[in-house]
Coordinates of C-alpha atoms and ligand atoms in Angstrom, one line a residue:
X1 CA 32.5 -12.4 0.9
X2 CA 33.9 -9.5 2.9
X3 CA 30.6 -8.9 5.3
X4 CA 27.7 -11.1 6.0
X5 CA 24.9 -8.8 7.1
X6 CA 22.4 -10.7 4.9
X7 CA 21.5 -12.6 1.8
X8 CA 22.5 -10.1 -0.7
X9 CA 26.2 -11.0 0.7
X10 CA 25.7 -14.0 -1.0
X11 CA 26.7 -14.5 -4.4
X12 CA 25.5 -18.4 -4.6
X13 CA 23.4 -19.3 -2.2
X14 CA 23.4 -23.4 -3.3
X15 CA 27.2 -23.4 -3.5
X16 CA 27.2 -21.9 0.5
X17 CA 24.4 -24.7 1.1
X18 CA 27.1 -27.1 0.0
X19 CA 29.7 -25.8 2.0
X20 CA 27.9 -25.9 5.1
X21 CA 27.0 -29.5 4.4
X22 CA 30.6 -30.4 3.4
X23 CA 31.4 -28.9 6.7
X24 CA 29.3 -31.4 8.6
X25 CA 31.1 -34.2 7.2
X26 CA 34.7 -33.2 7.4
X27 CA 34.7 -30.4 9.9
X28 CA 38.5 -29.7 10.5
X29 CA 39.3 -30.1 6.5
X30 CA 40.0 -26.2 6.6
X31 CA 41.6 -25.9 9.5
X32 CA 44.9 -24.2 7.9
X33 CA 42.3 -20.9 7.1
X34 CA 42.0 -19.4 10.1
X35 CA 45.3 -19.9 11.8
X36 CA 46.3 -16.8 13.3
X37 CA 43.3 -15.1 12.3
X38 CA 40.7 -13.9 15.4
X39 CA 37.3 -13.3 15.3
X40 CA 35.2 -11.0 17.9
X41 CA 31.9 -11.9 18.7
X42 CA 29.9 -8.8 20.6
X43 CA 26.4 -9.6 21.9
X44 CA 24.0 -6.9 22.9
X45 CA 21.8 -9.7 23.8
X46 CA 21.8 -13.6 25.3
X47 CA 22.3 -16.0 23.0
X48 CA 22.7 -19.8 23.9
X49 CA 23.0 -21.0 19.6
X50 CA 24.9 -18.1 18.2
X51 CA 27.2 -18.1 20.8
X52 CA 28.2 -21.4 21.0
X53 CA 27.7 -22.6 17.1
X54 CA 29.7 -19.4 15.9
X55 CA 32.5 -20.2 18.4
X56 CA 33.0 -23.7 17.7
X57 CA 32.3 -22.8 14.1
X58 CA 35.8 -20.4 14.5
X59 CA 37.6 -23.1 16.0
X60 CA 37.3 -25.8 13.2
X61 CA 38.5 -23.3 10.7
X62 CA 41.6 -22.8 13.4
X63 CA 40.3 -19.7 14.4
X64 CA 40.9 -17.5 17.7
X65 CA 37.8 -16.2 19.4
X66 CA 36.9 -13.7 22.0
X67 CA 33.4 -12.8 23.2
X68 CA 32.2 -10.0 24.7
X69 CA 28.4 -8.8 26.3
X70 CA 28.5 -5.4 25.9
X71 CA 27.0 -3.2 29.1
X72 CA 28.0 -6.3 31.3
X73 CA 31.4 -6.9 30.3
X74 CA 32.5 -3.5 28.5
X75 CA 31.1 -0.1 28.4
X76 CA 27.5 0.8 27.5
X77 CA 28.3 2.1 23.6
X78 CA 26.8 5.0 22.4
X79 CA 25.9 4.4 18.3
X80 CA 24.0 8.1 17.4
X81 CA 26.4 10.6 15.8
X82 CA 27.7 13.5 17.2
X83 CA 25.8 13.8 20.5
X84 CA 26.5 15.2 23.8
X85 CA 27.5 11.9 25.7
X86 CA 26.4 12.8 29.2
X87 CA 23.9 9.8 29.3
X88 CA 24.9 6.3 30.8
X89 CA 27.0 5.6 27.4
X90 CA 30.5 5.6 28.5
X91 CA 32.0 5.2 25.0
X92 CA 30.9 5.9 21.3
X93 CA 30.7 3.0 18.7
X94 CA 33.7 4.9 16.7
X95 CA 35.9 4.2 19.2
X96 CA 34.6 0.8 20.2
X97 CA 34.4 -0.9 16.6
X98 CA 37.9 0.9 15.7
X99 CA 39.6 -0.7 18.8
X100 CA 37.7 -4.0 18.3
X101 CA 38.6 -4.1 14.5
X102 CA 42.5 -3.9 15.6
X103 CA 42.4 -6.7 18.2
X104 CA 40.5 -8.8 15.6
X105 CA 40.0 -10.0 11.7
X106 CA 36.5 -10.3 11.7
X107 CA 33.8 -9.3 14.1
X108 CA 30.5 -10.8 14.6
X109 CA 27.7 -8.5 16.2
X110 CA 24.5 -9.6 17.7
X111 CA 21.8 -6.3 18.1
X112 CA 18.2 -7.1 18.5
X113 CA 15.5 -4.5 17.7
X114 CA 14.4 -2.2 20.4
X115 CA 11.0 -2.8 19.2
X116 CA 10.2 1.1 20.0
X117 CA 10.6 3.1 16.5
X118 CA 10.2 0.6 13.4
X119 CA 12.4 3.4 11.3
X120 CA 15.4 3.4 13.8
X121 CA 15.1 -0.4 14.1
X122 CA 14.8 -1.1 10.2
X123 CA 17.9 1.2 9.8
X124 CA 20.1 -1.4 10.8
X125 CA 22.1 1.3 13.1
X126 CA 24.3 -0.4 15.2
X127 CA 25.1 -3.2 12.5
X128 CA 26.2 -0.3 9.8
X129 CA 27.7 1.4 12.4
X130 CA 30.7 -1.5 12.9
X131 CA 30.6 -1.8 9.1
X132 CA 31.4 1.5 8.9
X133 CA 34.3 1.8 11.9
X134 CA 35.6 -1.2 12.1
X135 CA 37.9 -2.0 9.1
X136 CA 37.4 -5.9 9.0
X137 CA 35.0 -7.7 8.0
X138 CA 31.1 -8.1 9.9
X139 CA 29.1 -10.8 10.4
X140 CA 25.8 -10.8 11.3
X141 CA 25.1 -12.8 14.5
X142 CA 20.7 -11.5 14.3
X143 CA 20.5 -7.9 14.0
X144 CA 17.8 -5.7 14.2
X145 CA 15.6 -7.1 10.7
X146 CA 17.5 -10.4 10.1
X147 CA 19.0 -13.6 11.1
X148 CA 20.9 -14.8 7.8
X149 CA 23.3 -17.7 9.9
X150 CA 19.7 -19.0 11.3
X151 CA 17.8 -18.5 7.6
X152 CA 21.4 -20.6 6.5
X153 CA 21.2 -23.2 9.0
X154 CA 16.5 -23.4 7.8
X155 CA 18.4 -24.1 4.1
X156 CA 21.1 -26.8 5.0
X157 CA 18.4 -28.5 7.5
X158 CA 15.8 -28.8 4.4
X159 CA 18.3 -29.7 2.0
X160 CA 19.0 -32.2 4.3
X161 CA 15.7 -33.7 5.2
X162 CA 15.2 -33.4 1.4
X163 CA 18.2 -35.8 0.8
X164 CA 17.2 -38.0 4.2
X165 CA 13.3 -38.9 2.8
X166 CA 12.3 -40.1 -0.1
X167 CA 8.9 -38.6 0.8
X168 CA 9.7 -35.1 1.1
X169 CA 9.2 -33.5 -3.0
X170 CA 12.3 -32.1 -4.8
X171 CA 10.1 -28.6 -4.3
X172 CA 8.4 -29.0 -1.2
X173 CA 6.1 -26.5 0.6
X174 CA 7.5 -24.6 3.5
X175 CA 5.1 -22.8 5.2
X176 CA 5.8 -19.8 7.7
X177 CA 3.4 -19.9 10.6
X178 CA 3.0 -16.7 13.4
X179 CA 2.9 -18.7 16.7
X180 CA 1.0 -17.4 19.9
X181 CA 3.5 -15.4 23.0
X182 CA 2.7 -13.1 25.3
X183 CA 5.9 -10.7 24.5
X184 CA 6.7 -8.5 21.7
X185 CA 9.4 -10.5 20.1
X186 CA 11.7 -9.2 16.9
X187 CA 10.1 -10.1 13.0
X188 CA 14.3 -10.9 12.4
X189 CA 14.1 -14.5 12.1
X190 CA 10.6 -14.2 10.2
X191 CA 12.0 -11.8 8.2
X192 CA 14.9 -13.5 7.0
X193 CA 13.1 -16.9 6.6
X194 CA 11.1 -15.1 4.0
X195 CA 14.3 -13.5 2.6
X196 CA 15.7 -16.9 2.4
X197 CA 12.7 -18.9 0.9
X198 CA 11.5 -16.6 -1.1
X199 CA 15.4 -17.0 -3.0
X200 CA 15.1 -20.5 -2.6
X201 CA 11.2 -20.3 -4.1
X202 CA 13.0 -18.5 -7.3
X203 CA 15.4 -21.2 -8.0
X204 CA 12.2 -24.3 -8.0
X205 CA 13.6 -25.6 -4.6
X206 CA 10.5 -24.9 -2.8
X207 CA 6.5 -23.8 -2.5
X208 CA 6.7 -20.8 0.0
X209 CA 3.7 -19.9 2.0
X210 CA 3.2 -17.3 5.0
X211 CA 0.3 -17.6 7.3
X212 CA -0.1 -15.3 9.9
X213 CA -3.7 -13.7 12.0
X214 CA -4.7 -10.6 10.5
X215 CA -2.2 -7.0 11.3
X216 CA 0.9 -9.6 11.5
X217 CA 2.2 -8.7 8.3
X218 CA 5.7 -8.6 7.5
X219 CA 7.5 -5.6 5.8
X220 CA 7.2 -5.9 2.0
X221 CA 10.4 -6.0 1.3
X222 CA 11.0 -9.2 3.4
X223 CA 7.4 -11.1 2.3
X224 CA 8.2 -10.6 -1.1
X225 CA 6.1 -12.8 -3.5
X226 CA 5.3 -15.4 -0.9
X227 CA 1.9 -16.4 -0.7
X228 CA 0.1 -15.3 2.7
X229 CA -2.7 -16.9 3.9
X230 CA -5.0 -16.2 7.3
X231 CA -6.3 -19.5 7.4
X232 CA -3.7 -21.4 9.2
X233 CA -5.5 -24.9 8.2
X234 CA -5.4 -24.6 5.0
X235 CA -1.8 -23.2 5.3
X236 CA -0.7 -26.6 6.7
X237 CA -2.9 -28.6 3.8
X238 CA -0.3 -31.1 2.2
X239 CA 2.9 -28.8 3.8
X240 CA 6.0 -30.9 3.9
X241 CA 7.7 -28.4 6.6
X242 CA 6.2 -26.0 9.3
X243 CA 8.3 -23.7 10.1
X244 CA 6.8 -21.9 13.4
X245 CA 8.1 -17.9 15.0
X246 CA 6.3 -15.7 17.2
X247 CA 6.6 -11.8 15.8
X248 CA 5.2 -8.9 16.8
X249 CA 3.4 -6.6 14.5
X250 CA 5.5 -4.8 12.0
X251 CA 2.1 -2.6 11.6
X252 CA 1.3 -1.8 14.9
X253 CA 5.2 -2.0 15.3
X254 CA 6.5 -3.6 18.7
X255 CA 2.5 -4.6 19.6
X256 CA 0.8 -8.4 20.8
X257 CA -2.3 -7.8 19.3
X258 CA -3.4 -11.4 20.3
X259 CA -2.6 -14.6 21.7
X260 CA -4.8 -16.9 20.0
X261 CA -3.7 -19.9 21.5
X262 CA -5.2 -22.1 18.2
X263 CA -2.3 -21.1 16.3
X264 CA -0.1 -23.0 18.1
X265 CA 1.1 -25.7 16.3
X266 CA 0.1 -29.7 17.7
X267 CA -0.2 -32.8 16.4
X268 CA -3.7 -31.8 15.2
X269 CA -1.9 -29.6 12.3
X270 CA 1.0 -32.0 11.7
X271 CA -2.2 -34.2 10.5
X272 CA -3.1 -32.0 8.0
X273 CA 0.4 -32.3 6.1
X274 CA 2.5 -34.8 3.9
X275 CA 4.0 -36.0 7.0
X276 CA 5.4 -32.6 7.9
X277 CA 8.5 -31.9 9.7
X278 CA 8.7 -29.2 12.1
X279 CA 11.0 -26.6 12.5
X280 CA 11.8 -23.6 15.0
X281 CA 15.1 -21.7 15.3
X282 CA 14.6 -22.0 19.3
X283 CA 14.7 -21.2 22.2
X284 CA 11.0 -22.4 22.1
X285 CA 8.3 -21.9 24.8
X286 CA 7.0 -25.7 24.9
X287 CA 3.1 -25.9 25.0
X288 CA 2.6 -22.2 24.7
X289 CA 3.9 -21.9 20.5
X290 CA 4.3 -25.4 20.2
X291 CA 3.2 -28.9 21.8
X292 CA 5.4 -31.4 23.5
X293 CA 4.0 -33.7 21.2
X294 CA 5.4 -32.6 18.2
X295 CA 8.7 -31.3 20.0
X296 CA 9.4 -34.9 21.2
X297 CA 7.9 -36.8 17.7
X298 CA 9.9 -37.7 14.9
X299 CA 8.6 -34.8 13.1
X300 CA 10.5 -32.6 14.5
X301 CA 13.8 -31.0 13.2
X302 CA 14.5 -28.5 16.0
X303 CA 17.6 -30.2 17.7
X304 CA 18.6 -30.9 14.1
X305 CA 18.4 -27.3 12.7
X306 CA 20.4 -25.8 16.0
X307 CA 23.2 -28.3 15.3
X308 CA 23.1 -26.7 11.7
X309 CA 23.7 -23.5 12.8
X310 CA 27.6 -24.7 13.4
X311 CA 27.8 -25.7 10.0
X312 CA 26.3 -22.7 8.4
X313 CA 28.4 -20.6 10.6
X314 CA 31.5 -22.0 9.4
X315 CA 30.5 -22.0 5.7
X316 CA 30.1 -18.2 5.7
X317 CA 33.6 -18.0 8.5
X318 CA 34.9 -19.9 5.6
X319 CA 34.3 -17.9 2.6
X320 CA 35.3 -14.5 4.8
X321 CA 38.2 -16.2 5.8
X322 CA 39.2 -16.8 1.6
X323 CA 38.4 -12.9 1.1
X324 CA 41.1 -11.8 3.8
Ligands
CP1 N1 18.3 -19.4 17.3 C1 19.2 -18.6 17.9 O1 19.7 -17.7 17.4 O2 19.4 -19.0 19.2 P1 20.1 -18.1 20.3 O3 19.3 -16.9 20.5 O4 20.2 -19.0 21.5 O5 21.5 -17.7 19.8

Protein backbone atom coordinates (compact mmCIF):
# COMPACT_ATOMS: atom_id res chain seq x y z
CA UNK A 1 0.00 0.00 0.00
CA UNK A 2 1.81 3.29 -0.78
CA UNK A 3 -1.33 5.90 0.06
CA UNK A 4 -4.45 5.31 1.93
CA UNK A 5 -6.84 7.89 0.70
CA UNK A 6 -9.68 5.34 0.43
CA UNK A 7 -10.88 1.89 -0.15
CA UNK A 8 -9.65 1.46 -3.61
CA UNK A 9 -6.06 1.57 -1.74
CA UNK A 10 -7.10 -1.59 -0.61
CA UNK A 11 -6.29 -4.65 -2.39
CA UNK A 12 -7.95 -7.16 0.35
CA UNK A 13 -10.07 -5.68 2.36
CA UNK A 14 -10.70 -9.19 4.70
CA UNK A 15 -6.91 -9.75 4.92
CA UNK A 16 -6.59 -5.79 6.35
CA UNK A 17 -9.75 -6.79 8.62
CA UNK A 18 -7.46 -9.54 9.98
CA UNK A 19 -4.63 -7.43 10.54
CA UNK A 20 -6.34 -5.00 12.45
CA UNK A 21 -7.79 -7.78 14.62
CA UNK A 22 -4.30 -9.51 14.93
CA UNK A 23 -3.23 -6.09 16.06
CA UNK A 24 -5.64 -6.03 19.04
CA UNK A 25 -4.25 -9.15 20.36
CA UNK A 26 -0.59 -8.76 20.03
CA UNK A 27 -0.09 -5.02 19.60
CA UNK A 28 3.81 -4.60 19.70
CA UNK A 29 4.44 -7.95 17.51
CA UNK A 30 5.69 -5.46 14.66
CA UNK A 31 7.32 -3.18 16.52
CA UNK A 32 10.81 -3.67 14.48
CA UNK A 33 8.72 -1.87 11.29
CA UNK A 34 8.64 1.39 12.03
CA UNK A 35 11.94 1.91 13.87
CA UNK A 36 13.40 4.98 12.65
CA UNK A 37 10.62 5.64 10.46
CA UNK A 38 8.31 9.09 11.31
CA UNK A 39 5.01 9.83 10.54
CA UNK A 40 3.32 13.49 10.30
CA UNK A 41 -0.03 13.85 11.28
CA UNK A 42 -1.54 17.55 10.05
CA UNK A 43 -4.98 18.36 11.17
CA UNK A 44 -7.00 21.13 9.61
CA UNK A 45 -9.53 20.28 12.14
CA UNK A 46 -10.03 18.95 16.03
CA UNK A 47 -9.92 15.56 16.29
CA UNK A 48 -10.03 13.74 19.85
CA UNK A 49 -10.05 9.67 17.95
CA UNK A 50 -7.77 10.25 14.99
CA UNK A 51 -5.48 12.03 16.89
CA UNK A 52 -4.88 9.82 19.59
CA UNK A 53 -5.71 6.21 17.83
CA UNK A 54 -3.35 7.15 14.84
CA UNK A 55 -0.58 8.19 17.28
CA UNK A 56 -0.59 5.37 19.53
CA UNK A 57 -1.28 3.29 16.38
CA UNK A 58 2.50 4.73 15.23
CA UNK A 59 4.00 3.93 18.35
CA UNK A 60 3.20 0.12 18.48
CA UNK A 61 4.72 -0.34 15.07
CA UNK A 62 7.95 1.70 16.73
CA UNK A 63 7.12 4.62 15.02
CA UNK A 64 8.08 8.43 15.57
CA UNK A 65 5.23 10.88 15.45
CA UNK A 66 4.85 14.62 15.18
CA UNK A 67 1.49 16.55 15.02
CA UNK A 68 0.72 19.62 13.83
CA UNK A 69 -2.82 21.98 13.59
CA UNK A 70 -2.20 23.87 10.80
CA UNK A 71 -3.28 27.88 11.16
CA UNK A 72 -2.70 27.42 14.99
CA UNK A 73 0.57 25.89 15.13
CA UNK A 74 2.04 26.67 11.43
CA UNK A 75 1.20 28.95 8.72
CA UNK A 76 -2.27 29.23 7.11
CA UNK A 77 -1.46 26.99 3.68
CA UNK A 78 -2.57 28.14 0.55
CA UNK A 79 -3.72 24.81 -1.75
CA UNK A 80 -5.08 26.74 -5.25
CA UNK A 81 -2.38 26.87 -8.00
CA UNK A 82 -0.72 29.67 -9.07
CA UNK A 83 -2.45 32.61 -7.34
CA UNK A 84 -1.37 35.83 -6.15
CA UNK A 85 -0.79 35.07 -2.37
CA UNK A 86 -1.69 38.40 -0.85
CA UNK A 87 -4.57 36.81 1.24
CA UNK A 88 -4.01 35.56 4.95
CA UNK A 89 -2.12 32.26 3.44
CA UNK A 90 1.36 32.75 4.45
CA UNK A 91 2.71 29.65 2.60
CA UNK A 92 1.54 27.47 -0.40
CA UNK A 93 0.92 23.68 -0.01
CA UNK A 94 4.05 23.02 -2.56
CA UNK A 95 6.26 24.23 -0.11
CA UNK A 96 4.44 22.91 2.97
CA UNK A 97 3.95 19.16 1.82
CA UNK A 98 7.67 19.24 0.18
CA UNK A 99 9.20 20.31 3.54
CA UNK A 100 6.79 18.02 5.55
CA UNK A 101 7.54 14.99 3.18
CA UNK A 102 11.50 15.47 4.06
CA UNK A 103 11.05 15.62 7.90
CA UNK A 104 8.86 12.55 7.67
CA UNK A 105 8.04 8.86 5.88
CA UNK A 106 4.56 9.12 5.80
CA UNK A 107 2.11 11.86 6.45
CA UNK A 108 -1.37 11.65 7.59
CA UNK A 109 -3.78 14.68 6.75
CA UNK A 110 -7.03 15.48 8.24
CA UNK A 111 -9.20 18.18 5.83
CA UNK A 112 -12.85 18.42 6.34
CA UNK A 113 -15.26 19.78 3.71
CA UNK A 114 -15.88 23.42 3.61
CA UNK A 115 -19.45 22.55 2.99
CA UNK A 116 -19.60 25.71 0.52
CA UNK A 117 -19.04 24.35 -3.22
CA UNK A 118 -19.89 20.45 -3.48
CA UNK A 119 -17.40 20.44 -6.72
CA UNK A 120 -14.39 21.97 -4.87
CA UNK A 121 -15.15 19.73 -1.78
CA UNK A 122 -15.73 16.40 -3.86
CA UNK A 123 -12.27 17.29 -5.60
CA UNK A 124 -10.51 16.09 -2.83
CA UNK A 125 -8.00 19.27 -3.11
CA UNK A 126 -6.05 19.54 -0.31
CA UNK A 127 -5.68 15.56 0.11
CA UNK A 128 -4.28 15.37 -3.78
CA UNK A 129 -2.46 18.22 -3.19
CA UNK A 130 0.03 16.39 -0.43
CA UNK A 131 -0.14 13.35 -2.72
CA UNK A 132 1.05 15.23 -5.29
CA UNK A 133 4.09 17.32 -3.29
CA UNK A 134 4.90 15.41 -0.81
CA UNK A 135 6.96 12.31 -1.94
CA UNK A 136 5.98 9.85 0.85
CA UNK A 137 3.32 8.16 1.32
CA UNK A 138 -0.52 9.78 2.49
CA UNK A 139 -2.90 8.61 4.73
CA UNK A 140 -6.16 9.69 5.09
CA UNK A 141 -6.97 10.87 8.57
CA UNK A 142 -11.15 12.11 7.17
CA UNK A 143 -10.90 14.23 4.24
CA UNK A 144 -13.24 16.08 2.50
CA UNK A 145 -15.67 12.81 1.01
CA UNK A 146 -14.30 10.07 3.26
CA UNK A 147 -13.20 8.53 6.41
CA UNK A 148 -11.59 5.06 5.37
CA UNK A 149 -9.58 4.50 9.12
CA UNK A 150 -13.34 5.05 10.68
CA UNK A 151 -15.24 2.88 7.72
CA UNK A 152 -12.01 0.20 8.89
CA UNK A 153 -12.50 0.49 12.47
CA UNK A 154 -17.17 -0.04 11.42
CA UNK A 155 -15.56 -3.43 9.65
CA UNK A 156 -13.20 -4.91 12.51
CA UNK A 157 -16.01 -3.77 15.18
CA UNK A 158 -18.72 -6.03 13.19
CA UNK A 159 -16.48 -8.65 12.49
CA UNK A 160 -16.01 -8.63 15.94
CA UNK A 161 -19.48 -8.56 17.34
CA UNK A 162 -20.10 -11.17 14.58
CA UNK A 163 -17.44 -13.55 16.26
CA UNK A 164 -18.67 -12.27 20.04
CA UNK A 165 -22.62 -13.46 19.45
CA UNK A 166 -23.92 -16.32 18.36
CA UNK A 167 -27.01 -14.22 17.57
CA UNK A 168 -25.74 -11.87 15.16
CA UNK A 169 -26.12 -13.86 11.24
CA UNK A 170 -22.96 -14.70 9.32
CA UNK A 171 -24.62 -11.79 6.87
CA UNK A 172 -26.30 -9.51 9.02
CA UNK A 173 -28.10 -6.28 8.16
CA UNK A 174 -26.43 -2.98 8.70
CA UNK A 175 -28.45 -0.27 8.30
CA UNK A 176 -27.28 3.48 7.70
CA UNK A 177 -29.61 5.93 9.52
CA UNK A 178 -29.41 10.06 8.95
CA UNK A 179 -29.75 11.31 12.59
CA UNK A 180 -31.35 14.80 13.56
CA UNK A 181 -28.44 18.15 14.28
CA UNK A 182 -28.84 21.42 14.08
CA UNK A 183 -25.43 22.00 11.98
CA UNK A 184 -24.33 21.27 8.56
CA UNK A 185 -22.00 18.44 9.21
CA UNK A 186 -19.72 16.56 6.36
CA UNK A 187 -21.52 13.27 4.30
CA UNK A 188 -17.51 11.80 4.86
CA UNK A 189 -18.23 9.25 7.31
CA UNK A 190 -21.73 8.40 5.61
CA UNK A 191 -20.02 8.28 2.60
CA UNK A 192 -17.43 5.96 3.35
CA UNK A 193 -19.72 3.71 5.48
CA UNK A 194 -21.51 3.08 2.22
CA UNK A 195 -18.18 2.73 0.43
CA UNK A 196 -17.27 0.21 2.97
CA UNK A 197 -20.53 -1.87 3.23
CA UNK A 198 -21.49 -1.71 0.03
CA UNK A 199 -17.73 -3.93 -0.59
CA UNK A 200 -18.51 -5.82 2.29
CA UNK A 201 -22.42 -6.37 0.78
CA UNK A 202 -20.45 -7.80 -2.45
CA UNK A 203 -18.47 -10.41 -0.70
CA UNK A 204 -22.12 -12.02 1.38
CA UNK A 205 -20.75 -10.45 4.70
CA UNK A 206 -23.65 -8.31 5.12
CA UNK A 207 -27.45 -6.88 4.07
CA UNK A 208 -26.81 -3.12 3.50
CA UNK A 209 -29.52 -0.65 3.94
CA UNK A 210 -29.55 3.29 3.89
CA UNK A 211 -32.40 5.20 5.38
CA UNK A 212 -32.40 8.73 5.30
CA UNK A 213 -35.75 11.73 5.21
CA UNK A 214 -36.34 12.70 1.80
CA UNK A 215 -33.33 15.43 -0.16
CA UNK A 216 -30.61 13.53 2.18
CA UNK A 217 -29.28 11.50 -0.51
CA UNK A 218 -25.83 10.57 -0.74
CA UNK A 219 -23.71 11.05 -4.02
CA UNK A 220 -24.17 8.02 -6.32
CA UNK A 221 -21.04 7.03 -6.43
CA UNK A 222 -20.83 6.45 -2.56
CA UNK A 223 -24.70 4.82 -2.21
CA UNK A 224 -23.87 2.55 -4.73
CA UNK A 225 -26.38 -0.45 -4.83
CA UNK A 226 -27.44 -0.16 -1.26
CA UNK A 227 -30.98 -0.20 -0.59
CA UNK A 228 -32.47 3.29 0.60
CA UNK A 229 -35.42 3.49 2.38
CA UNK A 230 -37.45 6.70 3.85
CA UNK A 231 -39.25 4.82 6.25
CA UNK A 232 -36.90 4.62 9.11
CA UNK A 233 -39.15 1.80 10.96
CA UNK A 234 -39.08 -0.40 8.60
CA UNK A 235 -35.39 0.37 8.04
CA UNK A 236 -34.74 -0.96 11.66
CA UNK A 237 -37.20 -4.13 11.06
CA UNK A 238 -35.11 -7.32 12.08
CA UNK A 239 -31.50 -4.96 11.63
CA UNK A 240 -28.76 -6.61 13.57
CA UNK A 241 -26.62 -3.17 13.63
CA UNK A 242 -27.68 0.66 13.46
CA UNK A 243 -25.23 2.51 12.45
CA UNK A 244 -26.42 6.33 13.16
CA UNK A 245 -24.50 9.99 11.31
CA UNK A 246 -25.90 13.23 10.92
CA UNK A 247 -25.16 14.64 7.16
CA UNK A 248 -26.09 17.47 5.53
CA UNK A 249 -27.57 17.36 2.12
CA UNK A 250 -25.35 16.43 -0.75
CA UNK A 251 -28.42 17.93 -2.90
CA UNK A 252 -28.96 21.02 -1.42
CA UNK A 253 -25.12 20.83 -0.66
CA UNK A 254 -23.97 22.16 2.90
CA UNK A 255 -28.09 22.67 3.86
CA UNK A 256 -30.21 21.28 7.38
CA UNK A 257 -33.26 20.91 5.68
CA UNK A 258 -34.80 19.45 8.89
CA UNK A 259 -34.46 18.32 12.35
CA UNK A 260 -37.03 15.84 12.80
CA UNK A 261 -36.24 14.89 16.09
CA UNK A 262 -38.16 11.17 15.45
CA UNK A 263 -35.26 10.05 13.73
CA UNK A 264 -33.20 9.92 16.49
CA UNK A 265 -32.51 6.64 17.39
CA UNK A 266 -33.99 5.29 21.27
CA UNK A 267 -34.71 2.32 22.72
CA UNK A 268 -38.15 2.49 20.83
CA UNK A 269 -36.10 1.45 17.43
CA UNK A 270 -33.60 -0.88 19.14
CA UNK A 271 -37.13 -2.84 19.70
CA UNK A 272 -37.75 -3.14 16.34
CA UNK A 273 -34.39 -5.16 15.61
CA UNK A 274 -32.73 -8.73 16.24
CA UNK A 275 -31.33 -7.30 19.30
CA UNK A 276 -29.40 -4.60 17.43
CA UNK A 277 -26.24 -3.14 18.36
CA UNK A 278 -25.59 0.37 17.96
CA UNK A 279 -22.93 2.02 16.44
CA UNK A 280 -21.59 5.86 15.88
CA UNK A 281 -18.14 6.90 14.96
CA UNK A 282 -18.46 9.82 17.75
CA UNK A 283 -18.18 12.50 19.05
CA UNK A 284 -22.04 12.07 19.59
CA UNK A 285 -24.60 14.74 20.72
CA UNK A 286 -26.38 12.52 23.58
CA UNK A 287 -30.28 12.88 23.43
CA UNK A 288 -30.29 15.04 20.45
CA UNK A 289 -29.01 11.97 17.61
CA UNK A 290 -29.13 9.40 20.01
CA UNK A 291 -30.70 8.50 23.58
CA UNK A 292 -28.82 7.90 26.76
CA UNK A 293 -30.54 4.82 26.87
CA UNK A 294 -29.10 3.12 24.21
CA UNK A 295 -25.64 4.97 24.66
CA UNK A 296 -25.43 3.47 28.28
CA UNK A 297 -27.24 -0.24 27.20
CA UNK A 298 -25.48 -3.15 26.23
CA UNK A 299 -26.38 -2.45 22.78
CA UNK A 300 -24.20 -0.27 22.20
CA UNK A 301 -20.74 -0.57 20.41
CA UNK A 302 -19.66 3.06 20.45
CA UNK A 303 -16.70 2.93 23.10
CA UNK A 304 -15.92 -0.38 21.33
CA UNK A 305 -15.70 0.90 17.69
CA UNK A 306 -13.43 4.16 18.98
CA UNK A 307 -10.96 1.65 20.57
CA UNK A 308 -11.01 0.00 17.03
CA UNK A 309 -9.91 2.85 15.44
CA UNK A 310 -6.17 2.05 16.98
CA UNK A 311 -6.23 -1.16 15.56
CA UNK A 312 -7.35 -0.25 12.13
CA UNK A 313 -4.91 2.59 12.15
CA UNK A 314 -2.15 0.35 12.70
CA UNK A 315 -3.22 -2.30 10.16
CA UNK A 316 -3.06 0.25 7.31
CA UNK A 317 0.46 2.03 9.30
CA UNK A 318 1.43 -1.58 8.91
CA UNK A 319 1.04 -2.46 5.37
CA UNK A 320 2.60 1.28 4.34
CA UNK A 321 5.24 0.66 6.51
CA UNK A 322 5.98 -2.98 4.32
CA UNK A 323 5.69 -0.77 0.98
CA UNK A 324 8.66 1.68 2.16
N1 LIG B 1 -14.54 9.46 14.81
C1 LIG B 1 -13.58 10.39 14.72
O1 LIG B 1 -12.91 10.54 13.69
O2 LIG B 1 -13.34 11.07 15.88
P1 LIG B 1 -12.48 12.41 15.97
O3 LIG B 1 -13.14 13.43 15.08
O4 LIG B 1 -12.49 12.78 17.43
O5 LIG B 1 -11.09 12.12 15.47
Amino acid sequence: MTNFLSLADVTDLDALIQSGRDAKANPFADQHLGKNKTIGLIFFNSSLRTRLSTQKAAQNLGMNVMIMNVGQDSWGLEMEEGVLMNGDKAEHVREAAAVIGRYCDMIGIRAFAELKDRDKDYKEQVMHQFARYANVPIVNLESATRHPLQSLADCITIEEAKANSSLIPARPKVVLTWLPHFKPLPQAVANSFCEWMNARAKSGNVDFVVTHPEGYELAPEFVGNARVMHNQDEAFDGADFIYGKNWSSYTHYGQVLTQDPSWAVTMDDIRRTNNGKFMHCLPVRRNLKVSDEVLDSPHSLVIEQAANREWSAQAVLKEILKSI
